[in-house]
Coordinates of C-alpha atoms and ligand atoms in Angstrom, one line a residue:
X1 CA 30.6 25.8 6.4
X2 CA 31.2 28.3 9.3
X3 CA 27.5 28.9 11.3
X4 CA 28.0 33.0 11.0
X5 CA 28.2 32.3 7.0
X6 CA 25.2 30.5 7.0
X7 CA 23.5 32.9 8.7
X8 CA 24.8 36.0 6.4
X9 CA 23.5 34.2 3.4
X10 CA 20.1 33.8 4.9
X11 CA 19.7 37.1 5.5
X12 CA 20.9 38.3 2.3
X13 CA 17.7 36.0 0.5
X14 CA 14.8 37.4 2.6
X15 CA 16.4 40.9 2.2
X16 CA 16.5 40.3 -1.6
X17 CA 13.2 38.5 -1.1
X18 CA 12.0 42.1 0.1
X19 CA 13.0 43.7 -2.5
X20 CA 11.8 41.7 -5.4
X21 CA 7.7 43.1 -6.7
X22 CA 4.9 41.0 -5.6
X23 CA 3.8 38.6 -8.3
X24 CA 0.2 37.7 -9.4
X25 CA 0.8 33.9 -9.2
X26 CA -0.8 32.6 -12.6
X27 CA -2.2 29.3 -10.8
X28 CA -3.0 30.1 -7.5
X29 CA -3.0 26.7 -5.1
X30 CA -6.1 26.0 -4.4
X31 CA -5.9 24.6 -0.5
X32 CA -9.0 22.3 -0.7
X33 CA -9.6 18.8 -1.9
X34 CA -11.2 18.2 -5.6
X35 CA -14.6 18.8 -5.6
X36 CA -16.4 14.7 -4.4
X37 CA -13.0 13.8 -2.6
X38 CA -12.0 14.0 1.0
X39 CA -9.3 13.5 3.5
X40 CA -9.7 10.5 5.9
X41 CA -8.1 12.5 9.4
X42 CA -6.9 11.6 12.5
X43 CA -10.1 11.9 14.0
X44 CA -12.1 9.2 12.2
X45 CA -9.4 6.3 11.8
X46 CA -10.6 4.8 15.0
X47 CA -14.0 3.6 12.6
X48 CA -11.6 3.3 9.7
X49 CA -9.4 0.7 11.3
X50 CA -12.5 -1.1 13.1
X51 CA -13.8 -1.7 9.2
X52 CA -10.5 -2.7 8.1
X53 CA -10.6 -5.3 11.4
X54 CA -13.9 -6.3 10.6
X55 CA -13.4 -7.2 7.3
X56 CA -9.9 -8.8 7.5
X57 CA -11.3 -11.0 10.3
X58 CA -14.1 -11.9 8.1
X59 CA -12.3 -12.5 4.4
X60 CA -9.8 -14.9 6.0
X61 CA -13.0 -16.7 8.0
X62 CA -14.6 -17.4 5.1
X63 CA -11.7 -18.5 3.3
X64 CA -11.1 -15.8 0.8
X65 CA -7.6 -14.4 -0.1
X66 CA -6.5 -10.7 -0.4
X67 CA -5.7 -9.1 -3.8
X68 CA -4.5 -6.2 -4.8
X69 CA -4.6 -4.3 -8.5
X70 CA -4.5 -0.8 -9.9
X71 CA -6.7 1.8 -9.6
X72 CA -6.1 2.8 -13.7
X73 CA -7.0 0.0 -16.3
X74 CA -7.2 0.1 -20.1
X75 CA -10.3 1.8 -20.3
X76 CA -12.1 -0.5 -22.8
X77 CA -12.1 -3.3 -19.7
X78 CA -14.8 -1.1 -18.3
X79 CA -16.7 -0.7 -21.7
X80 CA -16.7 -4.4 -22.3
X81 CA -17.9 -5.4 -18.6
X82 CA -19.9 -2.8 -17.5
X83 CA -21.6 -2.0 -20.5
X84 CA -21.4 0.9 -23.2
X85 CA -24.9 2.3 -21.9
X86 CA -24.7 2.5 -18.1
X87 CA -24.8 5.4 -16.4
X88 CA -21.2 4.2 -15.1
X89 CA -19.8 4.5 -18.8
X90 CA -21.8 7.4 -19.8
X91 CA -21.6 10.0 -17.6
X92 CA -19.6 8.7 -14.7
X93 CA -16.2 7.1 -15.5
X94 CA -12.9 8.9 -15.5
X95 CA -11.2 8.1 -18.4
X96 CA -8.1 9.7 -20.2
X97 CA -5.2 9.2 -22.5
X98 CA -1.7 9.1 -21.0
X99 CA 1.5 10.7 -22.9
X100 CA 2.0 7.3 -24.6
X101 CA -1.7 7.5 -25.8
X102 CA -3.3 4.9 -24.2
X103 CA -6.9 5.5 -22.9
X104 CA -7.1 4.6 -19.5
X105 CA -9.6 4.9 -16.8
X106 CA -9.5 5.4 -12.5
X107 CA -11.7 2.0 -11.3
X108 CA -15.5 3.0 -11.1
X109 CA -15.8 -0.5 -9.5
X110 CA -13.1 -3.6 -8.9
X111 CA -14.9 -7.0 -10.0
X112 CA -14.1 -6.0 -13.6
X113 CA -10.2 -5.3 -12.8
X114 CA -10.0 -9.0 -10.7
X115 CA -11.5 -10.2 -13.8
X116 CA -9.1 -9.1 -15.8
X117 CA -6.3 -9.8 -13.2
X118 CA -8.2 -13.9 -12.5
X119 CA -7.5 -14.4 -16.7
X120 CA -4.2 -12.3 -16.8
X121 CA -2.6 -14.6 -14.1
X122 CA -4.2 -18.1 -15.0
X123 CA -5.9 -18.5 -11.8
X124 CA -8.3 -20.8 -13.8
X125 CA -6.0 -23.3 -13.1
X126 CA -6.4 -23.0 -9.5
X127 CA -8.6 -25.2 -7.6
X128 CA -12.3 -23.6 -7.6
X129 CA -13.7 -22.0 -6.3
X130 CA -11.3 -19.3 -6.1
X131 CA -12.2 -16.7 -3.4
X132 CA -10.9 -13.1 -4.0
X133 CA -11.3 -10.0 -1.5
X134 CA -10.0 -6.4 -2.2
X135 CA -10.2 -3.2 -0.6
X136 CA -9.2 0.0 -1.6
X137 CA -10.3 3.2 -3.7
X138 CA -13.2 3.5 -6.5
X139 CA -13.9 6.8 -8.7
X140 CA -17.0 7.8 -10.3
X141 CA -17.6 11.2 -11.9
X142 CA -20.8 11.5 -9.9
X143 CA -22.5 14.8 -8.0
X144 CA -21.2 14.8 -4.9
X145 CA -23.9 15.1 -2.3
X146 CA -23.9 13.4 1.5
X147 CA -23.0 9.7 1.0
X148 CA -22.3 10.0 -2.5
X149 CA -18.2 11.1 -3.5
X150 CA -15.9 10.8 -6.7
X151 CA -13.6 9.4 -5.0
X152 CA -15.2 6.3 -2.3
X153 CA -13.7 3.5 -0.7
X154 CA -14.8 -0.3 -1.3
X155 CA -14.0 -3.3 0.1
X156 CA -15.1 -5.9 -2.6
X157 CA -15.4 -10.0 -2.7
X158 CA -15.8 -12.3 -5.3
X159 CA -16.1 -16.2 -6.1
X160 CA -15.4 -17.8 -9.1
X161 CA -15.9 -21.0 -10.4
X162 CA -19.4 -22.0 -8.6
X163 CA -22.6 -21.8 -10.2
X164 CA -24.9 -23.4 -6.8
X165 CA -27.1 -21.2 -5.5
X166 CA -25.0 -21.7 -1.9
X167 CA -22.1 -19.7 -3.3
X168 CA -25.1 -16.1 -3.5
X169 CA -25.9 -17.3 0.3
X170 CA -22.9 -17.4 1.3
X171 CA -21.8 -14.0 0.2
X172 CA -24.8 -12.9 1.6
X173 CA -24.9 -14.1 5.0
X174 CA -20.7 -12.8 4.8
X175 CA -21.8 -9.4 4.1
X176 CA -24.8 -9.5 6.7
X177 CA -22.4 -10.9 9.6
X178 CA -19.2 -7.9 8.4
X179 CA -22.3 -5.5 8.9
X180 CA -23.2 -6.9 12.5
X181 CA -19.8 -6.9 13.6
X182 CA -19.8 -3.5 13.0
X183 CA -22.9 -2.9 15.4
X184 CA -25.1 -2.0 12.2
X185 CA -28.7 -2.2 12.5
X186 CA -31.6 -1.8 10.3
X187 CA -30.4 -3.7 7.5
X188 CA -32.3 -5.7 4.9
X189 CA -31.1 -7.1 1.8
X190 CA -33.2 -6.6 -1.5
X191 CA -32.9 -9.1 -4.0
X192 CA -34.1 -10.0 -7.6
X193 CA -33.1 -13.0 -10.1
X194 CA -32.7 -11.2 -13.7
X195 CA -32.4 -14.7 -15.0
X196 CA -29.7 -16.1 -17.5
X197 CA -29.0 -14.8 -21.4
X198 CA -31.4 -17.6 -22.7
X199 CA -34.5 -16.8 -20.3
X200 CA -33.4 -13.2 -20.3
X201 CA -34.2 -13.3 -24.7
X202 CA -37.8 -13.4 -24.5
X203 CA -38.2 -11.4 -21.1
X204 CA -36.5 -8.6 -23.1
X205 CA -38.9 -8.6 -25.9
X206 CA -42.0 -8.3 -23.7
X207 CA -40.5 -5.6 -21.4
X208 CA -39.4 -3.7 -24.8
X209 CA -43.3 -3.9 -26.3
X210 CA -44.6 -2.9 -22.9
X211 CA -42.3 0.2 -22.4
X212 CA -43.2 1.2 -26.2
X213 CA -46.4 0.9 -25.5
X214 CA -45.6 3.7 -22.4
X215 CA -43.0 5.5 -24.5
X216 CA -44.8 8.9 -24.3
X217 CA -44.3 8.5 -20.7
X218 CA -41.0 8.1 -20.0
X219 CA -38.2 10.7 -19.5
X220 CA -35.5 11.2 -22.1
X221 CA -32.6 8.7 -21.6
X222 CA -35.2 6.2 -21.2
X223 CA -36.1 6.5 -24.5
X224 CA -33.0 6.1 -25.8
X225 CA -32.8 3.6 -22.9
X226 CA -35.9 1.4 -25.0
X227 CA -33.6 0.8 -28.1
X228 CA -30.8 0.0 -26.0
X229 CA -30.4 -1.6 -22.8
X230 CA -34.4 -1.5 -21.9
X231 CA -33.9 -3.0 -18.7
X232 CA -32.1 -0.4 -17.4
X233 CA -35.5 1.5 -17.6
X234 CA -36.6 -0.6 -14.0
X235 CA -33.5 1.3 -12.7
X236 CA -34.4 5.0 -14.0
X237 CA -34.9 6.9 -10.6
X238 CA -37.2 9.3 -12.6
X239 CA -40.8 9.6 -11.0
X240 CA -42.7 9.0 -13.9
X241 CA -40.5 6.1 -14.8
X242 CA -40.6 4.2 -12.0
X243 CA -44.5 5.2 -12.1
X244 CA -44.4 3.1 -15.7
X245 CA -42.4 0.7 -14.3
X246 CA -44.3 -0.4 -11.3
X247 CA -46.6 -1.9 -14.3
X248 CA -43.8 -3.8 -16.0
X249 CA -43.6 -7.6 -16.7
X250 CA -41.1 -8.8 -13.8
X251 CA -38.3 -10.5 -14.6
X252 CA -38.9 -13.3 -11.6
X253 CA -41.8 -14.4 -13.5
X254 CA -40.3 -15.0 -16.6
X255 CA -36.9 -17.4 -15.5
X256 CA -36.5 -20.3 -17.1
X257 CA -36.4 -23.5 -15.0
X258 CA -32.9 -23.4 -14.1
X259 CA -32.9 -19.8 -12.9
X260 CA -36.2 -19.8 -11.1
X261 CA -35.0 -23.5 -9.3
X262 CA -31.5 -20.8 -8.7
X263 CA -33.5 -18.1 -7.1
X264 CA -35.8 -20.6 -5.3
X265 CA -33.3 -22.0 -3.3
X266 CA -31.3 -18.7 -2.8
X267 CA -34.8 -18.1 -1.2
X268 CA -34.9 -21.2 1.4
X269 CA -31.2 -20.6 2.3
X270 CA -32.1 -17.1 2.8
X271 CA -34.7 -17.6 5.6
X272 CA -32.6 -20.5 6.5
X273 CA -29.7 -18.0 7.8
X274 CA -32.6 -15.8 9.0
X275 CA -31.1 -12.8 6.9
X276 CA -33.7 -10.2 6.4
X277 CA -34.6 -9.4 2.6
X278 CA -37.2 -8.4 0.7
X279 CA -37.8 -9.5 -3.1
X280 CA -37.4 -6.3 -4.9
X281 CA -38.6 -6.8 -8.9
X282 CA -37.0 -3.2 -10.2
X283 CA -33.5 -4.0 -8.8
X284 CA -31.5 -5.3 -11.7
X285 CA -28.2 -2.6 -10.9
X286 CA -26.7 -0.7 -13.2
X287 CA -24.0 -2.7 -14.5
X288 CA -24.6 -5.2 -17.7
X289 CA -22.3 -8.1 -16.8
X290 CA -24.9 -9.2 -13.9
X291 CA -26.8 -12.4 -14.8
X292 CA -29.5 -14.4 -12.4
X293 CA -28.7 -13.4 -8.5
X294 CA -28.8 -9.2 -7.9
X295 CA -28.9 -8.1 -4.6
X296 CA -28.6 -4.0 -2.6
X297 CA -27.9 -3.9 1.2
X298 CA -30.3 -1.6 2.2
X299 CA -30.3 0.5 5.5
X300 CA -33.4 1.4 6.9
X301 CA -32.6 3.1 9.9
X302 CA -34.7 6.4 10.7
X303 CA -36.9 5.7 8.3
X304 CA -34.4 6.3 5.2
X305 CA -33.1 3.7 2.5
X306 CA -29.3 3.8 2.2
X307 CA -27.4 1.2 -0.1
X308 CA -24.6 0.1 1.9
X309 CA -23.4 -2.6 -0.8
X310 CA -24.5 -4.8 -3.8
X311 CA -23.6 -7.1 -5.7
X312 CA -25.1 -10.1 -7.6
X313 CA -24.1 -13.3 -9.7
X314 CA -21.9 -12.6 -13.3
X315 CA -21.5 -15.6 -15.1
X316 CA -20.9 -14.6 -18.2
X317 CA -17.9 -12.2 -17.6
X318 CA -15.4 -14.2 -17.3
X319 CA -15.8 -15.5 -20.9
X320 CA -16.8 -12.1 -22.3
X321 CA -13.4 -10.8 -21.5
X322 CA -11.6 -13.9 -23.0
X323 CA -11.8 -16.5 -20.5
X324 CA -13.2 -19.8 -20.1
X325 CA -17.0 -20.3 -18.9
X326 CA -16.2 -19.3 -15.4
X327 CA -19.9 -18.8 -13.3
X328 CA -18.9 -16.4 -10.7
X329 CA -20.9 -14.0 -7.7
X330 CA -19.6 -11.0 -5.8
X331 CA -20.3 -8.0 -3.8
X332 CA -18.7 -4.2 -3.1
X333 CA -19.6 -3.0 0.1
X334 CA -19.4 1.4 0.3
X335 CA -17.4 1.8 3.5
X336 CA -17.7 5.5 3.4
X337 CA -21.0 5.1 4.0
X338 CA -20.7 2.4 6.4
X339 CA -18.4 4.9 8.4
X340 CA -20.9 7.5 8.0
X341 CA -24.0 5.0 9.7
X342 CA -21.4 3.9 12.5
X343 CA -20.6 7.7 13.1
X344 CA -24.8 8.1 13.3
X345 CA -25.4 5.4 15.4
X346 CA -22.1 5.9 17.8
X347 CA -21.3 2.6 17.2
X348 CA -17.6 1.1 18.2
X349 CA -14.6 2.6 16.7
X350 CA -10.8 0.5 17.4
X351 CA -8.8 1.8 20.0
X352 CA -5.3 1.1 19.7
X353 CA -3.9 0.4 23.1
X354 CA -2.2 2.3 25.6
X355 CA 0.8 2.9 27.0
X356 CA 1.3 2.1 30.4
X357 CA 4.7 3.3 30.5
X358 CA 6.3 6.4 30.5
X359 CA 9.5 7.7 30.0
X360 CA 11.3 10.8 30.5
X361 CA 14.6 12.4 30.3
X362 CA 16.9 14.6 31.5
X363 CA 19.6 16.0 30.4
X364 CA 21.7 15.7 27.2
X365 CA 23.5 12.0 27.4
X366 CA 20.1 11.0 29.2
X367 CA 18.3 12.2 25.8
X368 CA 20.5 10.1 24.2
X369 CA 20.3 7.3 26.2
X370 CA 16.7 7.6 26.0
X371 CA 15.8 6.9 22.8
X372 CA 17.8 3.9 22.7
X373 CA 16.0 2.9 25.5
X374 CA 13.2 3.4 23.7
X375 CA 13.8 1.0 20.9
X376 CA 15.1 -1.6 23.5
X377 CA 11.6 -1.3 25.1
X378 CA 9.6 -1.4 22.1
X379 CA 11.7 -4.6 20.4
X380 CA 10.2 -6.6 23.7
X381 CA 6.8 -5.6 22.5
X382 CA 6.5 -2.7 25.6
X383 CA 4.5 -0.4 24.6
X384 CA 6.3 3.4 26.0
X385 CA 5.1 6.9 25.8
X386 CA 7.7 9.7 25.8
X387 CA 8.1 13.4 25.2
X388 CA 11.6 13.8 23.9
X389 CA 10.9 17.4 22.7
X390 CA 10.3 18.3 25.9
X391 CA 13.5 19.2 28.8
X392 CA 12.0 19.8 32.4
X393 CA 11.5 16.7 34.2
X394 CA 8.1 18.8 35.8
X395 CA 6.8 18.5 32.4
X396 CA 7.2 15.2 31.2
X397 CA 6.0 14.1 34.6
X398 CA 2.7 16.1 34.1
X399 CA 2.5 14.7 30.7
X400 CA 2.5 10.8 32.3
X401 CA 0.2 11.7 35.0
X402 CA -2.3 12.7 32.5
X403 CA -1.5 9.7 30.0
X404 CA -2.3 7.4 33.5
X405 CA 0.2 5.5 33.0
X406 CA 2.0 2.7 35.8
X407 CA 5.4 3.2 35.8
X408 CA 7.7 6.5 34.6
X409 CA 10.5 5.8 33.6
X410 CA 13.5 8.3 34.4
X411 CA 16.6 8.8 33.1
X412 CA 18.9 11.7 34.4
X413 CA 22.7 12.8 33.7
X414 CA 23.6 10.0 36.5
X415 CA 21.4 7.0 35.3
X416 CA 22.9 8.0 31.9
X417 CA 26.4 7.4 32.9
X418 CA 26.0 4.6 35.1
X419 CA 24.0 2.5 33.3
X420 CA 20.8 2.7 35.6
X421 CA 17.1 3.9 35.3
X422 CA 15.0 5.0 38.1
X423 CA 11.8 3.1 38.1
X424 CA 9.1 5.2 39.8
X425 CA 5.4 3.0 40.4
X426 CA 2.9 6.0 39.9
X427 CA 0.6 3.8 41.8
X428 CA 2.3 3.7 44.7
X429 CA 4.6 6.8 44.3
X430 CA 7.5 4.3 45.5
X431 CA 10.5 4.4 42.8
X432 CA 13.7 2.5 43.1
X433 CA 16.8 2.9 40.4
X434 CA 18.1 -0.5 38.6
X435 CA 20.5 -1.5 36.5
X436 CA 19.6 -1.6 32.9
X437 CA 20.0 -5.6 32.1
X438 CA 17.3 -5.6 35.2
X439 CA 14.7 -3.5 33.8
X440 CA 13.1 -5.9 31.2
X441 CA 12.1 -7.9 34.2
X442 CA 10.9 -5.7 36.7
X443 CA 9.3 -3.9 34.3
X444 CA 7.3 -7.3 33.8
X445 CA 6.8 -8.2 37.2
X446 CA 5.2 -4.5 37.6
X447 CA 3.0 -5.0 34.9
X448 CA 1.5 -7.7 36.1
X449 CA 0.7 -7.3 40.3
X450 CA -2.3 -6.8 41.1
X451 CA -2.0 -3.3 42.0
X452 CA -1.0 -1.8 38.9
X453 CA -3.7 -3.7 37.2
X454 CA -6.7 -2.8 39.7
X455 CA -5.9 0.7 39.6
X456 CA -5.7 0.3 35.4
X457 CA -9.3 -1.1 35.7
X458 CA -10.8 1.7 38.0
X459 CA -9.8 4.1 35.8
Ligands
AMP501 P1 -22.8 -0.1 -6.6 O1 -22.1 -1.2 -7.2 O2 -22.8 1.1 -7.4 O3 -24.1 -0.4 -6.0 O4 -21.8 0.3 -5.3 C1 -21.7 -0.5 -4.2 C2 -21.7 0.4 -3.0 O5 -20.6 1.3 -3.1 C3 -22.9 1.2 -2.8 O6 -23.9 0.5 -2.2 C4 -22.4 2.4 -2.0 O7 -22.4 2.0 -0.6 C5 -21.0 2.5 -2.5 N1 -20.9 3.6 -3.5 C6 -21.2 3.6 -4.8 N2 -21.0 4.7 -5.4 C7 -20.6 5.6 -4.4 C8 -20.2 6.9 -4.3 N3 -20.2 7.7 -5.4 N4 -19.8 7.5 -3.1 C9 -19.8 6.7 -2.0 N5 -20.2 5.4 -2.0 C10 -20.5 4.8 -3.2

């Protein structure tokens, strides 16, 4: 189509635009994330990708092998492994039925999706134990306030197949050492042993008679709580429950010999590693699959306690779902909040390196020319800035002075029809034009005299 055409047609629209009444849109757009969820900018990748580093370095150090699953599962998978009353399934889990009718729900959490994905795929034919690590979104239907969103990353790790004690160290002293990479300070682990089914039986029955015996004194969803899942009560975060709870029996002193022989030696590897924790008897988390091993990662910088991660041993729920006995630990770590301790404590974010070579253009063909040039760079692994928008030579010039790079690299009408580049050492202000096929190895030699380096040092 002719360009004047175009252009009448254009001006017809927005003169018939003009004319046309303004509208009361029904649905305004609402600019602005959903209330508990944010955008991850620009800005704060650098602590973002040093997480992401961090923890890739440490999964594959420790031997455990990336999986990935939806964020939406059937939403009885949650029911079943989390428990009907948690405050996870009562108040907190987005759930909803699709146009085909089935009731789904986002992830509160992952273990109980690679659960589902370890049966699904038969990985209990795989040679045990079988190491898991995932990473990725988690949605709760929470109050957002500082450090607490409804929609949070995770980066989550689970064994299954081991039942030794080694296997809770081990996850331990990984999440302790992913946390000191990361500069972290201030951390301490709290841990607790709610012991097995059996031991668990007759533990129950005493906490249920002491907590009746208090009934009057607890708050309401505790006592609803009492008839059933009373030892969710030790969790309540209610002053005058925790105030009745700080007189409960405690579930370390009520393990049977196996689990008390667990936690014991959990213990001695514990203060073998050196890892700082403190036994904690209210933890038991919020989530019913856990059995024997619970543990928080606590940060006690300025004086404040924030949960960076938890996790804990669940033997059971690997069976519960449909599986074969399958004793299994894990733990989620809240890198939002990790982000948010490193931003506190200006600890180190990545910083993706930097060009030390410019190049600029000018000139139509050179433009051309350029980009190609570009690509020829950057398939040798040579890292290039450029500023193709841009026309004046001044410009781009300024623009590579203030980058610091070595070498600008120039391409003009005459380079672009011989063949040629000029090559001009901002170091020494000396530039020289070579032929194309001899670029890839000055370009090399440049890089790496002395000169070029020293200078990148002082900077
Ligand atoms: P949990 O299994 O609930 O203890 O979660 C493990 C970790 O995920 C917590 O220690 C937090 O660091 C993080 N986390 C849990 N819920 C949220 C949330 N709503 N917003 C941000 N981080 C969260």
């Amino acid at each position: 189509m002719p360009r004047k055409n175009v252009k009448v047609e254009a001006s017809q629209k927005s003169a018939s635009k003009e004319a046309l009444p303004k509208k009361k849109l029904k649905n305004p757009i609402v600019l602005q994330n959903p209330r508990g969820m944010k955008d991850i900018l620009p800005g704060d990748q650098g602590y973002w990708t040093q997480v992401r580093r961090v923890l890739e370095s440490s999964y594959q150090k420790y031997g455990f092998q990336r999986i990935d699953i939806p964020v939406l599962e059937y939403a009885n998978l949650f029911s079943r492994s989390i428990g009907e009353d948690t405050d996870i399934m009562d108040k907190e889990v987005y759930s909803f039925k699709t146009k085909g009718g089935d009731e789904v729900a986002l992830r509160p959490e992952f273990t109980a999706g690679i659960a589902r994905s370890y049966i699904q795929h038969g990985m209990n034919v795989l040679p045990k134990p079988v190491k898991l690590f995932s990473i990725g979104q988690a949605y709760r239907y929470d109050r957002p306030q500082e450090g607490r969103y409804r929609e949070f990353w995770q980066a989550n790790f689970d064994i299954f197949g081991e039942e030794d004690s080694i296997l809770d160290a081990e996850v331990m002293q990984l999440a302790y050492r992913v946390l000191g990479n990361l500069k972290l300070k201030d951390i301490q682990f709290q841990v607790n042993s709610i012991g097995c089914t059996d031991c668990r039986k007759s533990y129950l029955s005493l906490l249920v008679s002491y907590f009746k015996s208090k009934n009057k004194k607890l708050c309401k969803d505790c006592k609803r709580r009492l008839g059933t899942n009373p030892l969710r009560i030790l969790d309540c975060k209610e002053d005058k429950c925790i105030q009745v709870s700080s007189g409960a029996p405690q579930t370390v002193d009520h393990l049977c010999e196996d689990c008390h022989e667990h936690f014991k030696s959990l213990l001695e590897y514990l203060d073998e590693l050196e890892i700082p924790y403190s036994i904690n008897p209210s933890l038991v988390r919020g989530l019913d699959y856990y059995s024997r091993t619970v543990f928080e990662i606590w940060s006690l910088a300025e004086g404040k306690r924030l949960s960076l991660g938890g996790g804990g041993r669940y033997d059971k729920l690997i069976e519960n779902l449909g599986g074969e006995p399958t004793p299994s630990i894990g733990f989620g770590l809240g890198l939002d909040r990790i982000v948010m301790e490193m931003k506190r404590t200006n600890a180190k974010q990545y910083e993706a390196p930097k060009p030390r070579i410019f190049l600029a253009q000018l000139g139509k063909l050179a433009k051309r020319k350029s980009l190609k040039l570009f690509a020829d760079l950057e398939k040798n692994g040579i890292l290039v800035a450029e500023s193709f928008g841009r026309g004046g030579l001044k410009s781009q010039l300024r623009t590579a002075n203030k980058l610091g790079v070595d070498i600008t690299l120039i391409v003009g009408q005459k380079e672009a029809l011989d063949e040629t580049v000029i090559v001009k050492n901002m170091v020494s202000g000396t530039q020289e034009t070579v032929a194309k096929e001899k670029l890839l190895p000055l370009i090399k030699k440049i890089m790496k005299s002395k000169l070029v380096v020293l200078k990148y040092n002082n900077k």
